Amino acid sequence: MLRTKTFLSTWSQERSMKWLVLLWLVAFSECIVKIPLRQVKTMRKTLSGKNTLNNFLKEHTYSLSQISSRGSNLTIHPLRNIMDMLYVGNITIGTPPQEFQVVFDTGSSDLWVPSVFCQSLACATKSMFIHLRSSTFRHTQKVFNIKYNTGRMKGLLVYDTVWIGDLVSTDQPFCISLAEVGFDGIPFDGVLGLNYPNMSFSGAIPIFDNLKNEGAISEPVFAFYLSKDKREGSVVMFGGVDHRYYKGELNWVPLIQAGGWTVHVDRISMKRKIIACSGGCEALVDTGTALIKGPRRLVNNIQKLMGATPRGSKHYVSCSAVNTLPSIIFTINGISCPVPARAYILKDSRSHCYTTFKENTVRTSRETWILGDVFLRLYFSVFDRGNDRIGLARAV
């Protein structure tokens, strides 16, 4: 989830009872402008209508099996594919543990979950952290905002024990939300950021860094396998790589610079013609984004080459185009990574076909693309903090 910076603020020192009262007040104290929800409209079969959404939430809420398997070198943690919209996995926080479904997100660095102080509509259907039930909880007075492409949250920095399967981080800094905007009705509770520490809005040490520093993982790497269509089967793994999830060899791509999961792209081509990134560009490899996003002018040009017609927030094509449209090839550090039409064309709830290329609304000085789940379903991805690089290989 790519996001833009907002300023942090702090509360003055208060006693315990006054702190609880202030939490309620802060949740209502600011007028927050709603940001249009985009990512949730990228699922394979779009949720439409209030009843459909409510039924979906009742059927799918918090039923993911959370049995992580741990070998001598790595921990494999299950994720669930929510209709190609997002991938979620369970974590627990507190003593005794309270369970939450979170997006494991390489585009951000903060961990946050809803709290009982959140009165936003987005929190109404989610599991909320109840601090009074945890004997290991401790709070701070640091309040801050995080802004994503899909929405934003206002949170309070706190500390508690966090478990990812059998991996544990004690006294882990994380955020409890006081207000959320733009996440209404989406079947996840919060976000677990896996980007570098310098990307943290709260200034807290990310959980992966704590696990690494405490020796809980043998190697400073994590990796993703994202399933296609199937609800089960996706995983995130920590401390190593399970070779059963990819074919051939891993191709290692150095980061443009340490501090973010962004790589250099040589060009983007179709039928041997360059259609974008003609002078080289950069791309964020982002498990928290569903689509492939890029600059408006270049995305619009790609839509025209596909013969796509704009309708609402999407661009539609004939479903038969899946069999005729060519692959779009991202050449990354000299490595060709084709994205075939069967991957970049999806069906909505009415079985109408649309493309998964979308404008990146975050303005940057350089041509920047976001390679989200559409790309990562095709390519097993390894995020190597020890060597500041990303490994890509064909997913099984």
C-alpha positions as a LaTeX table, in Angstrom:
\begin{tabular}{lrrr}
\hline
Residue & $x$ (\AA) & $y$ (\AA) & $z$ (\AA) \\
\hline
Met1 & 0.00 & 0.00 & 0.00 \\
Leu2 & 1.81 & 3.06 & $-1.21$ \\
Arg3 & 1.21 & 6.04 & 1.01 \\
Thr4 & 2.04 & 9.72 & 1.38 \\
Lys5 & 3.52 & 11.46 & 4.39 \\
Thr6 & 1.51 & 13.18 & 7.11 \\
Phe7 & 2.86 & 14.86 & 10.22 \\
Leu8 & 2.97 & 13.17 & 13.60 \\
Ser9 & 1.69 & 14.77 & 16.75 \\
Thr10 & 1.92 & 13.95 & 20.46 \\
Trp11 & $-0.38$ & 14.17 & 23.40 \\
Ser12 & 0.58 & 15.80 & 26.68 \\
Gln13 & 1.30 & 13.64 & 29.71 \\
Glu14 & $-1.85$ & 12.51 & 31.50 \\
Arg15 & $-2.73$ & 10.07 & 34.21 \\
Ser16 & $-4.21$ & 6.68 & 33.36 \\
Met17 & $-7.89$ & 7.61 & 33.71 \\
Lys18 & $-7.49$ & 10.87 & 31.82 \\
Trp19 & $-5.70$ & 8.97 & 29.02 \\
Leu20 & $-8.78$ & 6.77 & 28.49 \\
Val21 & $-11.08$ & 9.80 & 28.30 \\
Leu22 & $-8.79$ & 11.55 & 25.85 \\
Leu23 & $-8.73$ & 8.50 & 23.57 \\
Trp24 & $-12.47$ & 8.79 & 23.07 \\
Leu25 & $-12.20$ & 12.50 & 22.36 \\
Val26 & $-9.36$ & 12.19 & 19.87 \\
Ala27 & $-11.30$ & 9.71 & 17.79 \\
Phe28 & $-13.91$ & 12.41 & 17.11 \\
Ser29 & $-11.78$ & 15.54 & 17.24 \\
Glu30 & $-10.77$ & 15.84 & 13.58 \\
Cys31 & $-12.82$ & 16.13 & 10.41 \\
Ile32 & $-11.35$ & 13.60 & 8.01 \\
Val33 & $-11.98$ & 13.88 & 4.27 \\
Lys34 & $-12.94$ & 10.55 & 2.76 \\
Ile35 & $-10.51$ & 9.14 & 0.18 \\
Pro36 & $-12.08$ & 7.14 & $-2.68$ \\
Leu37 & $-11.72$ & 3.39 & $-2.24$ \\
Arg38 & $-9.94$ & 1.92 & $-5.23$ \\
Gln39 & $-8.13$ & $-1.26$ & $-4.38$ \\
Val40 & $-11.22$ & $-3.19$ & $-3.31$ \\
Lys41 & $-12.66$ & $-2.81$ & $-6.79$ \\
Thr42 & $-9.92$ & $-4.96$ & $-8.27$ \\
Met43 & $-11.14$ & $-8.37$ & $-7.16$ \\
Arg44 & $-11.83$ & $-11.19$ & $-9.63$ \\
Lys45 & $-15.56$ & $-11.00$ & $-8.99$ \\
Thr46 & $-16.43$ & $-7.57$ & $-7.66$ \\
Leu47 & $-18.60$ & $-7.43$ & $-4.55$ \\
Ser48 & $-21.70$ & $-5.48$ & $-5.44$ \\
Gly49 & $-24.66$ & $-4.44$ & $-3.30$ \\
Lys50 & $-25.04$ & $-4.19$ & 0.43 \\
Asn51 & $-26.61$ & $-7.63$ & 0.86 \\
Thr52 & $-23.89$ & $-9.32$ & $-1.19$ \\
Leu53 & $-21.21$ & $-7.64$ & 0.90 \\
Asn54 & $-22.89$ & $-8.49$ & 4.19 \\
Asn55 & $-23.32$ & $-12.13$ & 3.16 \\
Phe56 & $-19.69$ & $-12.26$ & 2.06 \\
Leu57 & $-18.50$ & $-10.90$ & 5.41 \\
Lys58 & $-20.68$ & $-13.33$ & 7.37 \\
Glu59 & $-19.40$ & $-16.27$ & 5.33 \\
His60 & $-15.71$ & $-15.42$ & 5.26 \\
Thr61 & $-14.91$ & $-13.49$ & 8.42 \\
Tyr62 & $-12.01$ & $-14.95$ & 10.42 \\
Ser63 & $-12.28$ & $-18.57$ & 9.32 \\
Leu64 & $-8.70$ & $-18.89$ & 8.04 \\
Ser65 & $-6.78$ & $-21.79$ & 9.53 \\
Gln66 & $-3.76$ & $-20.33$ & 11.28 \\
Ile67 & $-1.47$ & $-23.33$ & 11.55 \\
Ser68 & 2.00 & $-22.13$ & 10.61 \\
Ser69 & 4.58 & $-24.76$ & 9.77 \\
Arg70 & 8.15 & $-24.25$ & 10.85 \\
Gly71 & 11.15 & $-26.08$ & 9.52 \\
Ser72 & 14.71 & $-25.71$ & 10.74 \\
Asn73 & 15.25 & $-22.56$ & 8.70 \\
Leu74 & 11.89 & $-20.95$ & 7.99 \\
Thr75 & 8.37 & $-20.35$ & 9.18 \\
Ile76 & 5.57 & $-20.69$ & 6.63 \\
His77 & 2.39 & $-18.80$ & 7.47 \\
Pro78 & $-0.90$ & $-19.28$ & 5.55 \\
Leu79 & $-2.66$ & $-16.45$ & 3.73 \\
Arg80 & $-6.14$ & $-16.41$ & 2.21 \\
Asn81 & $-6.93$ & $-15.00$ & $-1.21$ \\
Ile82 & $-10.03$ & $-12.80$ & $-0.91$ \\
Met83 & $-11.36$ & $-13.04$ & $-4.47$ \\
Asp84 & $-8.08$ & $-11.70$ & $-5.95$ \\
Met85 & $-8.77$ & $-8.46$ & $-4.05$ \\
Leu86 & $-6.28$ & $-8.88$ & $-1.23$ \\
Tyr87 & $-4.42$ & $-11.53$ & 0.75 \\
Val88 & $-4.84$ & $-11.78$ & 4.52 \\
Gly89 & $-3.31$ & $-13.79$ & 7.32 \\
Asn90 & $-3.97$ & $-14.07$ & 11.04 \\
Ile91 & $-1.81$ & $-12.72$ & 13.84 \\
Thr92 & $-2.44$ & $-12.50$ & 17.57 \\
Ile93 & $-1.71$ & $-9.63$ & 19.94 \\
Gly94 & $-1.67$ & $-9.45$ & 23.73 \\
Thr95 & $-1.73$ & $-11.77$ & 26.73 \\
Pro96 & $-3.96$ & $-13.74$ & 26.43 \\
Pro97 & $-3.87$ & $-13.46$ & 22.61 \\
Gln98 & $-6.47$ & $-11.58$ & 20.58 \\
Glu99 & $-6.71$ & $-12.56$ & 16.90 \\
Phe100 & $-6.72$ & $-10.27$ & 13.85 \\
Gln101 & $-6.72$ & $-10.65$ & 10.08 \\
Val102 & $-4.10$ & $-8.40$ & 8.50 \\
Val103 & $-2.68$ & $-7.62$ & 5.08 \\
Phe104 & 1.05 & $-8.42$ & 4.96 \\
Asp105 & 2.14 & $-5.31$ & 3.07 \\
Thr106 & 5.55 & $-4.64$ & 1.49 \\
Gly107 & 4.49 & $-1.09$ & 0.62 \\
Ser108 & 4.32 & 0.14 & 4.24 \\
Ser109 & 6.15 & $-0.39$ & 7.53 \\
Asp110 & 3.65 & 0.04 & 10.36 \\
Leu111 & 1.56 & $-2.63$ & 12.09 \\
Trp112 & $-1.93$ & $-1.50$ & 13.11 \\
Val113 & $-5.25$ & $-2.99$ & 14.13 \\
Pro114 & $-8.59$ & $-1.44$ & 15.16 \\
Ser115 & $-9.21$ & $-0.54$ & 18.79 \\
Val116 & $-12.33$ & $-0.30$ & 20.93 \\
Phe117 & $-11.91$ & 3.48 & 20.76 \\
Cys118 & $-12.55$ & 3.53 & 16.99 \\
Gln119 & $-16.11$ & 4.67 & 16.23 \\
Ser120 & $-15.66$ & 4.83 & 12.44 \\
Leu121 & $-17.98$ & 2.81 & 10.23 \\
Ala122 & $-14.94$ & 0.92 & 8.94 \\
Cys123 & $-14.33$ & $-0.51$ & 12.43 \\
Ala124 & $-17.88$ & $-1.72$ & 12.98 \\
Thr125 & $-17.42$ & $-5.14$ & 11.33 \\
Lys126 & $-13.85$ & $-5.77$ & 12.48 \\
Ser127 & $-12.15$ & $-7.40$ & 15.43 \\
Met128 & $-11.05$ & $-4.65$ & 17.79 \\
Phe129 & $-8.13$ & $-4.76$ & 20.20 \\
Ile130 & $-9.26$ & $-4.52$ & 23.83 \\
His131 & $-6.24$ & $-3.27$ & 25.74 \\
Leu132 & $-7.72$ & $-3.91$ & 29.18 \\
Arg133 & $-7.74$ & $-7.66$ & 28.47 \\
Ser134 & $-3.97$ & $-7.82$ & 27.92 \\
Ser135 & $-1.58$ & $-8.03$ & 30.87 \\
Thr136 & 1.42 & $-7.16$ & 28.65 \\
Phe137 & $-0.04$ & $-3.99$ & 27.10 \\
Arg138 & 1.51 & $-0.57$ & 27.59 \\
His139 & 0.61 & 2.72 & 25.94 \\
Thr140 & 2.29 & 5.93 & 24.83 \\
Gln141 & 0.92 & 9.40 & 24.06 \\
Lys142 & 2.02 & 9.40 & 20.42 \\
Val143 & $-0.80$ & 9.94 & 17.90 \\
Phe144 & $-0.22$ & 10.03 & 14.15 \\
Asn145 & $-1.87$ & 9.57 & 10.74 \\
Ile146 & $-1.16$ & 7.11 & 7.92 \\
Lys147 & $-2.47$ & 7.82 & 4.43 \\
Tyr148 & $-2.77$ & 5.04 & 1.84 \\
Asn149 & $-4.04$ & 5.08 & $-1.73$ \\
Thr150 & $-7.15$ & 3.31 & $-0.47$ \\
Gly151 & $-7.86$ & 5.26 & 2.69 \\
Arg152 & $-6.32$ & 6.46 & 5.90 \\
Met153 & $-6.21$ & 5.85 & 9.62 \\
Lys154 & $-5.46$ & 7.78 & 12.79 \\
Gly155 & $-3.68$ & 5.76 & 15.41 \\
Leu156 & $-2.04$ & 5.64 & 18.81 \\
Leu157 & 1.37 & 4.01 & 19.30 \\
Val158 & 1.29 & 1.20 & 21.90 \\
Tyr159 & 3.29 & $-1.90$ & 22.86 \\
Asp160 & 2.38 & $-5.55$ & 23.37 \\
Thr161 & 3.33 & $-9.12$ & 22.47 \\
Val162 & 2.65 & $-10.03$ & 18.81 \\
Trp163 & 2.60 & $-13.54$ & 17.33 \\
Ile164 & 2.84 & $-14.51$ & 13.64 \\
Gly165 & 2.22 & $-18.22$ & 13.84 \\
Asp166 & 4.99 & $-19.43$ & 16.16 \\
Leu167 & 7.14 & $-16.32$ & 15.72 \\
Val168 & 6.85 & $-13.98$ & 18.68 \\
Ser169 & 7.94 & $-10.37$ & 19.18 \\
Thr170 & 7.66 & $-9.23$ & 22.79 \\
Asp171 & 7.02 & $-5.59$ & 23.66 \\
Gln172 & 6.42 & $-4.91$ & 19.94 \\
Pro173 & 5.45 & $-1.33$ & 19.04 \\
Phe174 & 2.28 & $-1.16$ & 16.94 \\
Cys175 & $-0.69$ & 1.12 & 16.43 \\
Ile176 & $-4.30$ & 0.90 & 17.48 \\
Ser177 & $-6.64$ & 2.86 & 15.24 \\
Leu178 & $-8.76$ & 5.66 & 16.65 \\
Ala179 & $-10.41$ & 6.47 & 13.31 \\
Glu180 & $-10.41$ & 4.82 & 9.87 \\
Val181 & $-11.60$ & 6.19 & 6.55 \\
Gly182 & $-11.92$ & 4.37 & 3.22 \\
Phe183 & $-11.79$ & 0.81 & 4.55 \\
Asp184 & $-15.56$ & 0.32 & 5.02 \\
Gly185 & $-16.71$ & $-3.25$ & 4.48 \\
Ile186 & $-13.32$ & $-4.63$ & 3.44 \\
Pro187 & $-12.69$ & $-8.06$ & 5.03 \\
Phe188 & $-9.48$ & $-7.30$ & 6.91 \\
Asp189 & $-8.74$ & $-5.83$ & 10.32 \\
Gly190 & $-5.43$ & $-4.08$ & 9.83 \\
Val191 & $-2.06$ & $-3.98$ & 8.10 \\
Leu192 & 1.29 & $-5.54$ & 8.92 \\
Gly193 & 3.95 & $-3.50$ & 7.15 \\
Leu194 & 7.06 & $-5.25$ & 5.84 \\
Asn195 & 8.88 & $-2.29$ & 4.32 \\
Tyr196 & 12.08 & $-0.75$ & 5.72 \\
Pro197 & 12.06 & 1.10 & 9.09 \\
Asn198 & 12.60 & 4.49 & 7.45 \\
Met199 & 9.14 & 4.17 & 5.88 \\
Ser200 & 7.38 & 4.00 & 9.25 \\
Phe201 & 5.00 & 6.86 & 10.06 \\
Ser202 & 4.99 & 6.06 & 13.75 \\
Gly203 & 8.75 & 5.82 & 14.01 \\
Ala204 & 8.32 & 2.36 & 15.54 \\
Ile205 & 10.61 & $-0.56$ & 14.77 \\
Pro206 & 8.74 & $-2.85$ & 12.30 \\
Ile207 & 8.01 & $-6.35$ & 13.51 \\
Phe208 & 10.28 & $-7.99$ & 10.91 \\
Asp209 & 13.23 & $-5.95$ & 12.21 \\
Asn210 & 12.46 & $-6.97$ & 15.78 \\
Leu211 & 12.26 & $-10.64$ & 14.79 \\
Lys212 & 15.55 & $-10.28$ & 12.94 \\
Asn213 & 17.29 & $-8.43$ & 15.79 \\
Glu214 & 16.07 & $-10.92$ & 18.40 \\
Gly215 & 17.31 & $-13.91$ & 16.37 \\
Ala216 & 13.81 & $-15.33$ & 15.89 \\
Ile217 & 14.51 & $-15.91$ & 12.20 \\
Ser218 & 17.67 & $-17.50$ & 10.82 \\
Glu219 & 18.01 & $-15.33$ & 7.70 \\
Pro220 & 16.81 & $-11.73$ & 7.14 \\
Val221 & 14.46 & $-12.68$ & 4.30 \\
Phe222 & 10.75 & $-13.21$ & 3.74 \\
Ala223 & 8.90 & $-14.42$ & 0.67 \\
Phe224 & 5.39 & $-14.59$ & $-0.84$ \\
Tyr225 & 3.50 & $-17.14$ & $-2.87$ \\
Leu226 & 0.10 & $-15.76$ & $-3.95$ \\
Ser227 & $-2.43$ & $-18.24$ & $-5.28$ \\
Lys228 & $-4.51$ & $-17.74$ & $-8.41$ \\
Asp229 & $-8.29$ & $-17.87$ & $-7.89$ \\
Lys230 & $-8.04$ & $-20.36$ & $-5.02$ \\
Arg231 & $-8.94$ & $-19.05$ & $-1.57$ \\
Glu232 & $-6.39$ & $-21.25$ & 0.20 \\
Gly233 & $-2.79$ & $-22.04$ & $-0.69$ \\
Ser234 & $-1.11$ & $-18.63$ & $-0.46$ \\
Val235 & 1.70 & $-18.21$ & 2.06 \\
Val236 & 4.20 & $-15.76$ & 3.47 \\
Met237 & 7.43 & $-17.31$ & 4.74 \\
Phe238 & 10.00 & $-15.88$ & 7.11 \\
Gly239 & 13.67 & $-16.75$ & 7.57 \\
Gly240 & 14.19 & $-18.70$ & 4.36 \\
Val241 & 12.69 & $-19.90$ & 1.08 \\
Asp242 & 10.69 & $-23.03$ & 0.26 \\
His243 & 11.74 & $-24.03$ & $-3.26$ \\
Arg244 & 8.52 & $-25.97$ & $-3.88$ \\
Tyr245 & 6.68 & $-22.73$ & $-4.59$ \\
Tyr246 & 8.57 & $-21.71$ & $-7.74$ \\
Lys247 & 10.09 & $-23.05$ & $-10.95$ \\
Gly248 & 13.65 & $-22.64$ & $-12.17$ \\
Glu249 & 16.10 & $-20.27$ & $-10.55$ \\
Leu250 & 15.55 & $-17.11$ & $-8.56$ \\
Asn251 & 16.58 & $-14.00$ & $-10.45$ \\
Trp252 & 18.01 & $-11.44$ & $-8.02$ \\
Val253 & 17.29 & $-7.78$ & $-8.63$ \\
Pro254 & 19.11 & $-5.11$ & $-6.57$ \\
Leu255 & 17.03 & $-2.37$ & $-5.00$ \\
Ile256 & 17.46 & 1.14 & $-6.38$ \\
Gln257 & 18.55 & 2.01 & $-2.87$ \\
Ala258 & 18.28 & 0.43 & 0.56 \\
Gly259 & 15.20 & 1.69 & 2.34 \\
Gly260 & 12.35 & 0.60 & 0.07 \\
Trp261 & 11.27 & $-2.34$ & $-2.09$ \\
Thr262 & 11.74 & $-0.42$ & $-5.35$ \\
Val263 & 13.64 & $-1.83$ & $-8.35$ \\
His264 & 14.81 & $-0.53$ & $-11.71$ \\
Val265 & 12.71 & $-1.44$ & $-14.76$ \\
Asp266 & 14.45 & $-1.28$ & $-18.15$ \\
Arg267 & 11.31 & $-1.06$ & $-20.27$ \\
Ile268 & 7.69 & $-2.18$ & $-20.66$ \\
Ser269 & 6.85 & $-3.68$ & $-24.04$ \\
Met270 & 4.13 & $-5.35$ & $-26.07$ \\
Lys271 & 4.79 & $-7.26$ & $-29.30$ \\
Arg272 & 8.44 & $-6.15$ & $-29.18$ \\
Lys273 & 7.48 & $-2.47$ & $-29.08$ \\
Ile274 & 8.19 & $-0.31$ & $-26.06$ \\
Ile275 & 4.91 & 1.04 & $-24.70$ \\
Ala276 & 6.16 & 2.61 & $-21.45$ \\
Cys277 & 9.32 & 3.11 & $-19.41$ \\
Ser278 & 11.25 & 3.95 & $-22.61$ \\
Gly279 & 14.16 & 5.53 & $-20.76$ \\
Gly280 & 14.04 & 3.23 & $-17.77$ \\
Cys281 & 11.83 & 3.72 & $-14.71$ \\
Glu282 & 11.27 & 2.32 & $-11.25$ \\
Ala283 & 8.70 & 0.00 & $-9.72$ \\
Leu284 & 7.58 & $-0.69$ & $-6.17$ \\
Val285 & 6.95 & $-4.40$ & $-5.59$ \\
Asp286 & 3.87 & $-4.13$ & $-3.41$ \\
Thr287 & 1.90 & $-7.03$ & $-1.90$ \\
Gly288 & $-0.61$ & $-4.53$ & $-0.50$ \\
Thr289 & $-1.79$ & $-3.34$ & $-3.93$ \\
Ala290 & $-4.07$ & $-5.49$ & $-6.08$ \\
Leu291 & $-3.40$ & $-3.95$ & $-9.51$ \\
Ile292 & $-0.57$ & $-2.77$ & $-11.73$ \\
Lys293 & $-0.43$ & 1.01 & $-11.46$ \\
Gly294 & 1.45 & 3.63 & $-13.44$ \\
Pro295 & 1.37 & 7.22 & $-14.71$ \\
Arg296 & $-1.99$ & 8.26 & $-16.21$ \\
Arg297 & $-0.76$ & 9.06 & $-19.71$ \\
Leu298 & 1.08 & 5.76 & $-20.10$ \\
Val299 & $-1.73$ & 3.70 & $-18.57$ \\
Asn300 & $-4.25$ & 5.35 & $-20.91$ \\
Asn301 & $-2.03$ & 4.51 & $-23.86$ \\
Ile302 & $-1.88$ & 0.86 & $-22.79$ \\
Gln303 & $-5.68$ & 0.80 & $-22.47$ \\
Lys304 & $-5.95$ & 2.08 & $-26.06$ \\
Leu305 & $-3.56$ & $-0.58$ & $-27.32$ \\
Met306 & $-5.80$ & $-3.20$ & $-25.69$ \\
Gly307 & $-8.91$ & $-1.65$ & $-27.22$ \\
Ala308 & $-10.33$ & $-1.07$ & $-23.73$ \\
Thr309 & $-13.35$ & 1.16 & $-23.20$ \\
Pro310 & $-13.68$ & 3.23 & $-20.01$ \\
Arg311 & $-16.82$ & 2.64 & $-17.97$ \\
Gly312 & $-17.00$ & 3.88 & $-14.42$ \\
Ser313 & $-13.73$ & 3.25 & $-12.64$ \\
Lys314 & $-12.63$ & 0.43 & $-14.94$ \\
His315 & $-11.61$ & $-0.13$ & $-18.57$ \\
Tyr316 & $-13.46$ & $-3.00$ & $-20.24$ \\
Val317 & $-12.57$ & $-5.33$ & $-23.11$ \\
Ser318 & $-14.30$ & $-8.22$ & $-24.82$ \\
Cys319 & $-13.72$ & $-11.40$ & $-22.82$ \\
Ser320 & $-12.53$ & $-13.10$ & $-25.99$ \\
Ala321 & $-9.59$ & $-10.69$ & $-25.95$ \\
Val322 & $-7.98$ & $-12.93$ & $-23.32$ \\
Asn323 & $-7.14$ & $-15.30$ & $-26.17$ \\
Thr324 & $-5.86$ & $-12.67$ & $-28.60$ \\
Leu325 & $-4.16$ & $-9.87$ & $-26.66$ \\
Pro326 & $-0.38$ & $-10.25$ & $-26.29$ \\
Ser327 & 1.60 & $-10.38$ & $-23.09$ \\
Ile328 & 2.90 & $-7.15$ & $-21.61$ \\
Ile329 & 6.54 & $-7.65$ & $-20.71$ \\
Phe330 & 8.26 & $-5.91$ & $-17.83$ \\
Thr331 & 12.02 & $-6.13$ & $-18.33$ \\
Ile332 & 13.52 & $-5.82$ & $-14.86$ \\
Asn333 & 17.29 & $-5.63$ & $-14.54$ \\
Gly334 & 17.62 & $-7.43$ & $-17.88$ \\
Ile335 & 15.10 & $-10.14$ & $-16.92$ \\
Ser336 & 11.90 & $-10.48$ & $-18.97$ \\
Cys337 & 8.78 & $-10.87$ & $-16.83$ \\
Pro338 & 5.77 & $-11.40$ & $-19.11$ \\
Val339 & 2.26 & $-10.66$ & $-17.82$ \\
Pro340 & $-0.16$ & $-12.52$ & $-20.13$ \\
Ala341 & $-3.68$ & $-11.36$ & $-20.94$ \\
Arg342 & $-5.18$ & $-14.10$ & $-18.73$ \\
Ala343 & $-3.47$ & $-12.35$ & $-15.80$ \\
Tyr344 & $-4.14$ & $-8.69$ & $-16.63$ \\
Ile345 & $-7.78$ & $-9.19$ & $-17.66$ \\
Leu346 & $-10.26$ & $-10.12$ & $-14.92$ \\
Lys347 & $-14.02$ & $-10.61$ & $-14.71$ \\
Asp348 & $-16.40$ & $-8.56$ & $-12.60$ \\
Ser349 & $-19.57$ & $-9.85$ & $-10.89$ \\
Arg350 & $-21.51$ & $-9.60$ & $-14.18$ \\
Ser351 & $-18.86$ & $-11.62$ & $-16.04$ \\
His352 & $-17.72$ & $-8.51$ & $-17.90$ \\
Cys353 & $-13.96$ & $-8.36$ & $-18.50$ \\
Tyr354 & $-11.79$ & $-5.44$ & $-17.46$ \\
Thr355 & $-8.08$ & $-4.67$ & $-17.44$ \\
Thr356 & $-6.01$ & $-4.45$ & $-14.28$ \\
Phe357 & $-3.88$ & $-1.48$ & $-15.32$ \\
Lys358 & $-4.76$ & 1.63 & $-13.33$ \\
Glu359 & $-3.55$ & 5.16 & $-12.85$ \\
Asn360 & $-1.20$ & 5.70 & $-9.91$ \\
Thr361 & $-2.68$ & 8.73 & $-8.17$ \\
Val362 & 0.50 & 9.41 & $-6.18$ \\
Arg363 & 2.60 & 11.90 & $-8.15$ \\
Thr364 & 6.35 & 11.26 & $-8.32$ \\
Ser365 & 9.24 & 13.06 & $-9.98$ \\
Arg366 & 10.26 & 9.91 & $-11.88$ \\
Glu367 & 8.17 & 7.46 & $-13.90$ \\
Thr368 & 7.05 & 5.02 & $-11.20$ \\
Trp369 & 4.98 & 1.85 & $-11.43$ \\
Ile370 & 3.49 & $-0.34$ & $-8.72$ \\
Leu371 & 3.65 & $-4.08$ & $-9.31$ \\
Gly372 & 0.83 & $-5.44$ & $-7.20$ \\
Asp373 & $-0.83$ & $-8.82$ & $-6.80$ \\
Val374 & $-1.65$ & $-9.17$ & $-10.51$ \\
Phe375 & 2.11 & $-9.38$ & $-11.12$ \\
Leu376 & 2.97 & $-11.29$ & $-7.94$ \\
Arg377 & 0.52 & $-14.11$ & $-8.64$ \\
Leu378 & 2.78 & $-14.94$ & $-11.57$ \\
Tyr379 & 6.10 & $-14.53$ & $-9.78$ \\
Phe380 & 7.21 & $-15.96$ & $-6.46$ \\
Ser381 & 8.93 & $-13.09$ & $-4.68$ \\
Val382 & 11.73 & $-13.07$ & $-2.11$ \\
Phe383 & 12.51 & $-9.90$ & $-0.15$ \\
Asp384 & 16.11 & $-10.03$ & 1.04 \\
Arg385 & 16.85 & $-7.39$ & 3.69 \\
Gly386 & 20.35 & $-8.73$ & 4.25 \\
Asn387 & 21.43 & $-7.94$ & 0.68 \\
Asp388 & 18.89 & $-5.23$ & $-0.26$ \\
Arg389 & 17.48 & $-7.15$ & $-3.20$ \\
Ile390 & 14.36 & $-8.92$ & $-4.47$ \\
Gly391 & 14.32 & $-12.39$ & $-5.99$ \\
Leu392 & 11.77 & $-13.30$ & $-8.66$ \\
Ala393 & 10.95 & $-16.71$ & $-10.14$ \\
Arg394 & 7.99 & $-18.24$ & $-11.95$ \\
Ala395 & 5.40 & $-19.34$ & $-9.41$ \\
Val396 & 4.19 & $-22.94$ & $-9.57$ \\
\hline
\end{tabular}
